[in-house]
Amino acid sequence: MSNGSFPPSPGRRSGTLAVVLTALVPVCLAGWLIWDSMGDPKSGGGTSSLPTADSTSIAPPASGGPSGGATGHPKDDSGRPLTGKVVVIDPGHNPHNRDHPSAIARSVDIGTAKKECDTTGTATNSGYSEASFTLDVSRRVRTLLQDRGAKVVFTQDGDRAYGPCVDERAEIGNKAHADAAVSVHADGAAAGQRGFHVILPASVRGGGADTSAITGPSHRLGTRLVTEFSEATGAKPANYMGDGTGLKVRDDLGGLNLSTVPKVFIECGNMRDSKDAAQLTDAAWRERAARGIAQGITDFLNR
C-alpha cells in the first residue's frame, strides 16, 4: 500500500548531503574556535594545547648545583661559618702513654726550660682516664667544627704509640697555620676543688719560644671559651684558681710557649672531685662540653 511518496534517487541523496555538510562546516569551525579561546579547563590556561616548534624542548636546569640556586654561585655556606678556617684540636695525653714510661719521661726543650715529653694525665677515682676523656670530647668537637665547614687537625687520635711530645704538639699547630688551637684536658686537683678553667699563654721570649704575637688573640679565644663552655654545660669557673674568672696565665707549658698560632688549654673539670667526676664521666655532659668548646672557637673565628 502506498502513501504517495517515493524514495529519493541516488542523485538527489548526494545533493542533499552536500548541502548539509556545507551548512555544518562553518558551525563546527566556529565551535572549535570558541573552545580553543577558552583553553583546556584541566590545564587552566587560555593557550592552545597544540604543540609549537619549541613546546617539546626541555629547559636546562638552573645553575647553582644541588643548592637549587639560579645564580651560578657555589653552594650557600651561610650555615657553615667556619669554611676556610683551620682548627687544631689537641687531645691531652694519650691512652698509650702508660705503656711507654721512659719515652714520655725524656726531656724536651720548651723554649725557656726543659720539660718531660708528656705524662699519663690523671684519672677519676673509678679509673676513667683523662686521656680517654680528652679523646672523646675532642672527637665530638671535631664533628661539630667540621659540620660548620672547618678543617680540623688532630695532634693525635689514639693512633700513636705515645705522645706526641709537647713540643711536637705545638709544632703541629704551627705547621697547619691554624686559625685557632685548643688543647683539651681535665684537672687532677684535690677533692672539693671544682669547676673548669682556661689556660692562656704568658708573654715569654727565649730559646725557641716567642709568644708576643699570640697572647692577645689567645686571650680573646680563652674568654670566648669560658663564656660558651659555662653556658653549654652549666659548669662554673674553677673555685681554686683564676679568681673566679675561669682564666689562668701560665709560662711553663711547652704547648703554649712554642705556639705561633692562637692557642689555649681548657681544663674541663677536676677528675679527683666526685661531683665534677660524675659530670666528666657522663656522655651527655661531654657532648655539652664539646658544644661549648666548638661554639667558643666559632665565636672567636667569626669575631
PDB file of C-alpha atoms in Angstrom, residues 42-281:
ATOM      1  CA  LYS A  42      42.124  20.940  33.181  1.00  0.00           C
ATOM      2  CA  SER A  43      45.181  22.988  32.399  1.00  0.00           C
ATOM      3  CA  GLY A  44      43.604  26.269  33.454  1.00  0.00           C
ATOM      4  CA  GLY A  45      45.299  28.006  30.566  1.00  0.00           C
ATOM      5  CA  GLY A  46      43.989  30.075  27.705  1.00  0.00           C
ATOM      6  CA  THR A  47      46.510  28.911  25.153  1.00  0.00           C
ATOM      7  CA  SER A  48      46.059  26.183  22.613  1.00  0.00           C
ATOM      8  CA  SER A  49      47.468  22.863  23.661  1.00  0.00           C
ATOM      9  CA  LEU A  50      48.653  22.139  20.172  1.00  0.00           C
ATOM     10  CA  PRO A  51      52.431  21.805  20.126  1.00  0.00           C
ATOM     11  CA  THR A  52      54.566  24.516  18.601  1.00  0.00           C
ATOM     12  CA  ALA A  53      58.066  24.187  17.278  1.00  0.00           C
ATOM     13  CA  ASP A  54      59.534  24.899  20.779  1.00  0.00           C
ATOM     14  CA  SER A  55      56.939  23.346  23.045  1.00  0.00           C
ATOM     15  CA  THR A  56      58.692  19.982  23.319  1.00  0.00           C
ATOM     16  CA  SER A  57      62.127  21.379  24.263  1.00  0.00           C
ATOM     17  CA  ILE A  58      63.266  20.881  27.905  1.00  0.00           C
ATOM     18  CA  ALA A  59      64.539  23.922  29.760  1.00  0.00           C
ATOM     19  CA  PRO A  60      68.100  23.476  31.090  1.00  0.00           C
ATOM     20  CA  PRO A  61      68.371  23.023  34.900  1.00  0.00           C
ATOM     21  CA  ALA A  62      69.007  26.174  36.908  1.00  0.00           C
ATOM     22  CA  SER A  63      72.674  26.729  37.547  1.00  0.00           C
ATOM     23  CA  GLY A  64      73.926  26.580  41.099  1.00  0.00           C
ATOM     24  CA  GLY A  65      74.070  22.824  41.547  1.00  0.00           C
ATOM     25  CA  PRO A  66      72.430  20.995  44.448  1.00  0.00           C
ATOM     26  CA  SER A  67      71.594  24.214  46.289  1.00  0.00           C
ATOM     27  CA  GLY A  68      68.910  24.913  43.685  1.00  0.00           C
ATOM     28  CA  GLY A  69      70.067  28.456  43.163  1.00  0.00           C
ATOM     29  CA  ALA A  70      69.821  30.139  39.792  1.00  0.00           C
ATOM     30  CA  THR A  71      72.757  32.475  40.229  1.00  0.00           C
ATOM     31  CA  GLY A  72      75.581  30.160  39.217  1.00  0.00           C
ATOM     32  CA  HIS A  73      77.343  30.690  42.573  1.00  0.00           C
ATOM     33  CA  PRO A  74      78.631  27.789  44.669  1.00  0.00           C
ATOM     34  CA  LYS A  75      76.529  26.311  47.447  1.00  0.00           C
ATOM     35  CA  ASP A  76      75.431  28.877  50.025  1.00  0.00           C
ATOM     36  CA  ASP A  77      77.696  28.470  53.043  1.00  0.00           C
ATOM     37  CA  SER A  78      75.686  30.615  55.420  1.00  0.00           C
ATOM     38  CA  GLY A  79      75.206  27.523  57.588  1.00  0.00           C
ATOM     39  CA  ARG A  80      78.948  26.740  57.519  1.00  0.00           C
ATOM     40  CA  PRO A  81      80.529  29.784  59.154  1.00  0.00           C
ATOM     41  CA  LEU A  82      83.987  28.210  59.503  1.00  0.00           C
ATOM     42  CA  THR A  83      84.535  27.415  55.835  1.00  0.00           C
ATOM     43  CA  GLY A  84      88.189  28.094  55.018  1.00  0.00           C
ATOM     44  CA  LYS A  85      89.274  28.045  58.681  1.00  0.00           C
ATOM     45  CA  VAL A  86      91.837  25.632  60.136  1.00  0.00           C
ATOM     46  CA  VAL A  87      91.432  24.491  63.737  1.00  0.00           C
ATOM     47  CA  VAL A  88      93.890  22.290  65.616  1.00  0.00           C
ATOM     48  CA  ILE A  89      92.446  20.197  68.424  1.00  0.00           C
ATOM     49  CA  ASP A  90      94.981  18.735  70.823  1.00  0.00           C
ATOM     50  CA  PRO A  91      93.558  15.855  72.914  1.00  0.00           C
ATOM     51  CA  GLY A  92      95.685  15.961  76.040  1.00  0.00           C
ATOM     52  CA  HIS A  93      97.961  12.985  76.782  1.00  0.00           C
ATOM     53  CA  ASN A  94      97.463   9.617  75.076  1.00  0.00           C
ATOM     54  CA  PRO A  95      95.816   6.405  76.318  1.00  0.00           C
ATOM     55  CA  HIS A  96      99.010   4.503  75.435  1.00  0.00           C
ATOM     56  CA  ASN A  97     101.417   6.781  77.332  1.00  0.00           C
ATOM     57  CA  ARG A  98     101.295   4.472  80.352  1.00  0.00           C
ATOM     58  CA  ASP A  99     102.869   1.720  78.243  1.00  0.00           C
ATOM     59  CA  HIS A 100     105.901   3.878  77.390  1.00  0.00           C
ATOM     60  CA  PRO A 101     107.083   5.464  80.637  1.00  0.00           C
ATOM     61  CA  SER A 102     110.682   6.039  79.604  1.00  0.00           C
ATOM     62  CA  ALA A 103     109.740   7.574  76.248  1.00  0.00           C
ATOM     63  CA  ILE A 104     107.365  10.116  77.724  1.00  0.00           C
ATOM     64  CA  ALA A 105     109.713  10.914  80.584  1.00  0.00           C
ATOM     65  CA  ARG A 106     112.545  12.190  78.382  1.00  0.00           C
ATOM     66  CA  SER A 107     113.150  15.924  78.418  1.00  0.00           C
ATOM     67  CA  VAL A 108     112.311  18.254  75.545  1.00  0.00           C
ATOM     68  CA  ASP A 109     113.035  21.919  75.048  1.00  0.00           C
ATOM     69  CA  ILE A 110     110.017  24.192  75.624  1.00  0.00           C
ATOM     70  CA  GLY A 111     111.948  27.348  74.754  1.00  0.00           C
ATOM     71  CA  THR A 112     112.512  28.750  78.215  1.00  0.00           C
ATOM     72  CA  ALA A 113     113.213  25.469  80.002  1.00  0.00           C
ATOM     73  CA  LYS A 114     113.233  21.697  79.704  1.00  0.00           C
ATOM     74  CA  LYS A 115     110.215  19.570  80.440  1.00  0.00           C
ATOM     75  CA  GLU A 116     109.102  15.950  80.092  1.00  0.00           C
ATOM     76  CA  CYS A 117     107.865  14.872  76.690  1.00  0.00           C
ATOM     77  CA  ASP A 118     104.380  14.073  78.033  1.00  0.00           C
ATOM     78  CA  THR A 119     102.624  12.484  81.008  1.00  0.00           C
ATOM     79  CA  THR A 120      99.912   9.893  81.517  1.00  0.00           C
ATOM     80  CA  GLY A 121      97.493  12.513  82.807  1.00  0.00           C
ATOM     81  CA  THR A 122      95.130  11.994  85.699  1.00  0.00           C
ATOM     82  CA  ALA A 123      92.027   9.828  86.243  1.00  0.00           C
ATOM     83  CA  THR A 124      88.855   9.657  88.293  1.00  0.00           C
ATOM     84  CA  ASN A 125      88.769   7.576  91.455  1.00  0.00           C
ATOM     85  CA  SER A 126      86.918   4.910  89.459  1.00  0.00           C
ATOM     86  CA  GLY A 127      89.716   4.741  86.880  1.00  0.00           C
ATOM     87  CA  TYR A 128      88.307   6.765  83.967  1.00  0.00           C
ATOM     88  CA  SER A 129      91.442   8.284  82.468  1.00  0.00           C
ATOM     89  CA  GLU A 130      91.982  11.848  81.407  1.00  0.00           C
ATOM     90  CA  ALA A 131      93.369  10.576  78.090  1.00  0.00           C
ATOM     91  CA  SER A 132      90.110   8.744  77.373  1.00  0.00           C
ATOM     92  CA  PHE A 133      88.105  11.823  78.326  1.00  0.00           C
ATOM     93  CA  THR A 134      90.110  14.180  76.133  1.00  0.00           C
ATOM     94  CA  LEU A 135      89.847  11.940  73.086  1.00  0.00           C
ATOM     95  CA  ASP A 136      86.107  11.558  73.450  1.00  0.00           C
ATOM     96  CA  VAL A 137      85.437  15.280  73.865  1.00  0.00           C
ATOM     97  CA  SER A 138      87.900  16.195  71.104  1.00  0.00           C
ATOM     98  CA  ARG A 139      86.239  13.865  68.609  1.00  0.00           C
ATOM     99  CA  ARG A 140      82.881  15.412  69.415  1.00  0.00           C
ATOM    100  CA  VAL A 141      84.354  18.881  68.919  1.00  0.00           C
ATOM    101  CA  ARG A 142      85.829  17.804  65.593  1.00  0.00           C
ATOM    102  CA  THR A 143      82.433  16.645  64.310  1.00  0.00           C
ATOM    103  CA  LEU A 144      80.796  19.939  65.271  1.00  0.00           C
ATOM    104  CA  LEU A 145      83.534  22.064  63.710  1.00  0.00           C
ATOM    105  CA  GLN A 146      83.604  20.048  60.502  1.00  0.00           C
ATOM    106  CA  ASP A 147      79.846  20.440  60.205  1.00  0.00           C
ATOM    107  CA  ARG A 148      80.484  24.193  60.301  1.00  0.00           C
ATOM    108  CA  GLY A 149      82.991  23.973  57.471  1.00  0.00           C
ATOM    109  CA  ALA A 150      86.298  23.990  59.347  1.00  0.00           C
ATOM    110  CA  LYS A 151      89.311  21.871  58.514  1.00  0.00           C
ATOM    111  CA  VAL A 152      90.188  20.148  61.789  1.00  0.00           C
ATOM    112  CA  VAL A 153      93.659  18.800  62.513  1.00  0.00           C
ATOM    113  CA  PHE A 154      94.304  16.492  65.488  1.00  0.00           C
ATOM    114  CA  THR A 155      97.659  16.217  67.237  1.00  0.00           C
ATOM    115  CA  GLN A 156      96.803  12.576  67.994  1.00  0.00           C
ATOM    116  CA  ASP A 157      93.751  10.372  67.679  1.00  0.00           C
ATOM    117  CA  GLY A 158      94.766   7.418  69.846  1.00  0.00           C
ATOM    118  CA  ASP A 159      96.687   6.139  66.857  1.00  0.00           C
ATOM    119  CA  ARG A 160     100.210   6.716  68.148  1.00  0.00           C
ATOM    120  CA  ALA A 161     102.292   4.575  70.446  1.00  0.00           C
ATOM    121  CA  TYR A 162     102.634   7.540  72.813  1.00  0.00           C
ATOM    122  CA  GLY A 163     102.625  11.319  72.825  1.00  0.00           C
ATOM    123  CA  PRO A 164     103.289  13.330  70.775  1.00  0.00           C
ATOM    124  CA  CYS A 165     105.654  15.282  72.966  1.00  0.00           C
ATOM    125  CA  VAL A 166     104.596  18.764  73.998  1.00  0.00           C
ATOM    126  CA  ASP A 167     106.979  20.465  71.571  1.00  0.00           C
ATOM    127  CA  GLU A 168     105.596  18.437  68.658  1.00  0.00           C
ATOM    128  CA  ARG A 169     102.046  19.254  69.692  1.00  0.00           C
ATOM    129  CA  ALA A 170     102.845  22.928  69.312  1.00  0.00           C
ATOM    130  CA  GLU A 171     104.635  22.337  66.017  1.00  0.00           C
ATOM    131  CA  ILE A 172     101.614  20.542  64.546  1.00  0.00           C
ATOM    132  CA  GLY A 173      99.525  23.662  65.076  1.00  0.00           C
ATOM    133  CA  ASN A 174     102.255  25.908  63.688  1.00  0.00           C
ATOM    134  CA  LYS A 175     102.721  23.853  60.523  1.00  0.00           C
ATOM    135  CA  ALA A 176      98.967  23.763  59.955  1.00  0.00           C
ATOM    136  CA  HIS A 177      98.871  27.584  60.145  1.00  0.00           C
ATOM    137  CA  ALA A 178      95.912  27.130  62.451  1.00  0.00           C
ATOM    138  CA  ASP A 179      93.481  29.977  62.940  1.00  0.00           C
ATOM    139  CA  ALA A 180      92.931  28.610  66.445  1.00  0.00           C
ATOM    140  CA  ALA A 181      94.262  25.727  68.537  1.00  0.00           C
ATOM    141  CA  VAL A 182      92.745  24.254  71.692  1.00  0.00           C
ATOM    142  CA  SER A 183      94.282  21.632  73.947  1.00  0.00           C
ATOM    143  CA  VAL A 184      91.627  19.630  75.798  1.00  0.00           C
ATOM    144  CA  HIS A 185      92.332  18.449  79.353  1.00  0.00           C
ATOM    145  CA  ALA A 186      90.812  17.648  82.745  1.00  0.00           C
ATOM    146  CA  ASP A 187      92.496  18.559  86.014  1.00  0.00           C
ATOM    147  CA  GLY A 188      93.719  16.414  88.890  1.00  0.00           C
ATOM    148  CA  ALA A 189      93.366  18.782  91.846  1.00  0.00           C
ATOM    149  CA  ALA A 190      92.269  17.969  95.374  1.00  0.00           C
ATOM    150  CA  ALA A 191      88.719  16.899  96.164  1.00  0.00           C
ATOM    151  CA  GLY A 192      86.464  19.862  96.815  1.00  0.00           C
ATOM    152  CA  GLN A 193      88.208  21.948  94.191  1.00  0.00           C
ATOM    153  CA  ARG A 194      85.662  22.193  91.425  1.00  0.00           C
ATOM    154  CA  GLY A 195      84.995  23.842  88.090  1.00  0.00           C
ATOM    155  CA  PHE A 196      86.763  24.450  84.801  1.00  0.00           C
ATOM    156  CA  HIS A 197      89.393  26.916  83.699  1.00  0.00           C
ATOM    157  CA  VAL A 198      91.169  28.013  80.529  1.00  0.00           C
ATOM    158  CA  ILE A 199      94.949  28.405  80.500  1.00  0.00           C
ATOM    159  CA  LEU A 200      96.398  31.274  78.475  1.00  0.00           C
ATOM    160  CA  PRO A 201      99.973  31.665  77.250  1.00  0.00           C
ATOM    161  CA  ALA A 202     102.119  34.110  79.175  1.00  0.00           C
ATOM    162  CA  SER A 203     104.259  36.584  77.301  1.00  0.00           C
ATOM    163  CA  VAL A 204     107.542  34.688  77.027  1.00  0.00           C
ATOM    164  CA  ARG A 205     110.577  35.043  74.811  1.00  0.00           C
ATOM    165  CA  GLY A 206     113.640  32.873  74.957  1.00  0.00           C
ATOM    166  CA  GLY A 207     115.208  29.985  73.110  1.00  0.00           C
ATOM    167  CA  GLY A 208     112.620  28.802  70.610  1.00  0.00           C
ATOM    168  CA  ALA A 209     109.720  30.466  72.439  1.00  0.00           C
ATOM    169  CA  ASP A 210     108.176  33.790  71.485  1.00  0.00           C
ATOM    170  CA  THR A 211     104.513  34.272  72.312  1.00  0.00           C
ATOM    171  CA  SER A 212     104.426  38.039  71.785  1.00  0.00           C
ATOM    172  CA  ALA A 213     102.236  37.720  68.671  1.00  0.00           C
ATOM    173  CA  ILE A 214      99.700  35.300  70.139  1.00  0.00           C
ATOM    174  CA  THR A 215      98.994  36.436  73.706  1.00  0.00           C
ATOM    175  CA  GLY A 216      96.329  38.937  72.629  1.00  0.00           C
ATOM    176  CA  PRO A 217      94.339  36.660  70.303  1.00  0.00           C
ATOM    177  CA  SER A 218      94.797  33.715  72.685  1.00  0.00           C
ATOM    178  CA  HIS A 219      93.243  35.775  75.476  1.00  0.00           C
ATOM    179  CA  ARG A 220      90.255  36.544  73.245  1.00  0.00           C
ATOM    180  CA  LEU A 221      89.930  32.854  72.360  1.00  0.00           C
ATOM    181  CA  GLY A 222      90.087  31.891  76.020  1.00  0.00           C
ATOM    182  CA  THR A 223      87.473  34.442  77.021  1.00  0.00           C
ATOM    183  CA  ARG A 224      85.081  33.127  74.371  1.00  0.00           C
ATOM    184  CA  LEU A 225      85.625  29.572  75.588  1.00  0.00           C
ATOM    185  CA  VAL A 226      84.861  30.481  79.211  1.00  0.00           C
ATOM    186  CA  THR A 227      81.571  32.098  78.226  1.00  0.00           C
ATOM    187  CA  GLU A 228      80.360  29.380  75.886  1.00  0.00           C
ATOM    188  CA  PHE A 229      81.600  26.421  77.952  1.00  0.00           C
ATOM    189  CA  SER A 230      79.840  27.695  81.038  1.00  0.00           C
ATOM    190  CA  GLU A 231      76.624  28.326  79.117  1.00  0.00           C
ATOM    191  CA  ALA A 232      76.651  24.922  77.417  1.00  0.00           C
ATOM    192  CA  THR A 233      77.469  22.814  80.477  1.00  0.00           C
ATOM    193  CA  GLY A 234      76.201  24.865  83.410  1.00  0.00           C
ATOM    194  CA  ALA A 235      79.651  24.443  84.983  1.00  0.00           C
ATOM    195  CA  LYS A 236      81.175  27.306  86.936  1.00  0.00           C
ATOM    196  CA  PRO A 237      84.724  28.647  86.631  1.00  0.00           C
ATOM    197  CA  ALA A 238      87.187  26.958  88.970  1.00  0.00           C
ATOM    198  CA  ASN A 239      86.922  27.848  92.646  1.00  0.00           C
ATOM    199  CA  TYR A 240      90.605  27.181  93.230  1.00  0.00           C
ATOM    200  CA  MET A 241      92.343  29.370  90.639  1.00  0.00           C
ATOM    201  CA  GLY A 242      91.702  32.290  88.348  1.00  0.00           C
ATOM    202  CA  ASP A 243      89.829  34.347  90.969  1.00  0.00           C
ATOM    203  CA  GLY A 244      86.515  33.225  89.541  1.00  0.00           C
ATOM    204  CA  THR A 245      87.309  34.394  86.004  1.00  0.00           C
ATOM    205  CA  GLY A 246      87.966  30.933  84.614  1.00  0.00           C
ATOM    206  CA  LEU A 247      91.242  32.213  83.152  1.00  0.00           C
ATOM    207  CA  LYS A 248      94.782  31.354  84.238  1.00  0.00           C
ATOM    208  CA  VAL A 249      98.037  32.564  82.631  1.00  0.00           C
ATOM    209  CA  ARG A 250     101.000  30.165  82.658  1.00  0.00           C
ATOM    210  CA  ASP A 251     104.532  30.254  81.281  1.00  0.00           C
ATOM    211  CA  ASP A 252     105.543  26.623  81.911  1.00  0.00           C
ATOM    212  CA  LEU A 253     103.619  24.742  79.229  1.00  0.00           C
ATOM    213  CA  GLY A 254     105.525  23.832  76.090  1.00  0.00           C
ATOM    214  CA  GLY A 255     102.340  23.509  74.059  1.00  0.00           C
ATOM    215  CA  LEU A 256     101.731  27.221  74.643  1.00  0.00           C
ATOM    216  CA  ASN A 257     105.277  28.575  74.820  1.00  0.00           C
ATOM    217  CA  LEU A 258     106.226  27.144  71.428  1.00  0.00           C
ATOM    218  CA  SER A 259     103.000  28.017  69.655  1.00  0.00           C
ATOM    219  CA  THR A 260     102.980  30.662  66.935  1.00  0.00           C
ATOM    220  CA  VAL A 261      99.193  30.480  66.484  1.00  0.00           C
ATOM    221  CA  PRO A 262      96.451  31.476  68.944  1.00  0.00           C
ATOM    222  CA  LYS A 263      96.248  28.628  71.431  1.00  0.00           C
ATOM    223  CA  VAL A 264      94.804  27.825  74.857  1.00  0.00           C
ATOM    224  CA  PHE A 265      94.289  24.847  77.141  1.00  0.00           C
ATOM    225  CA  ILE A 266      90.900  24.077  78.664  1.00  0.00           C
ATOM    226  CA  GLU A 267      90.713  22.058  81.890  1.00  0.00           C
ATOM    227  CA  CYS A 268      87.103  20.890  81.712  1.00  0.00           C
ATOM    228  CA  GLY A 269      86.781  19.955  85.375  1.00  0.00           C
ATOM    229  CA  ASN A 270      88.511  18.218  88.267  1.00  0.00           C
ATOM    230  CA  MET A 271      88.615  14.436  87.856  1.00  0.00           C
ATOM    231  CA  ARG A 272      89.562  13.972  91.509  1.00  0.00           C
ATOM    232  CA  ASP A 273      86.412  15.598  92.804  1.00  0.00           C
ATOM    233  CA  SER A 274      83.413  13.254  92.930  1.00  0.00           C
ATOM    234  CA  LYS A 275      80.879  15.847  91.767  1.00  0.00           C
ATOM    235  CA  ASP A 276      82.999  17.002  88.834  1.00  0.00           C
ATOM    236  CA  ALA A 277      83.881  13.379  88.035  1.00  0.00           C
ATOM    237  CA  ALA A 278      80.186  12.499  87.791  1.00  0.00           C
ATOM    238  CA  GLN A 279      79.886  15.077  85.017  1.00  0.00           C
ATOM    239  CA  LEU A 280      83.107  14.185  83.229  1.00  0.00           C
ATOM    240  CA  THR A 281      82.116  10.509  83.037  1.00  0.00           C
TER     241      THR A 281
END
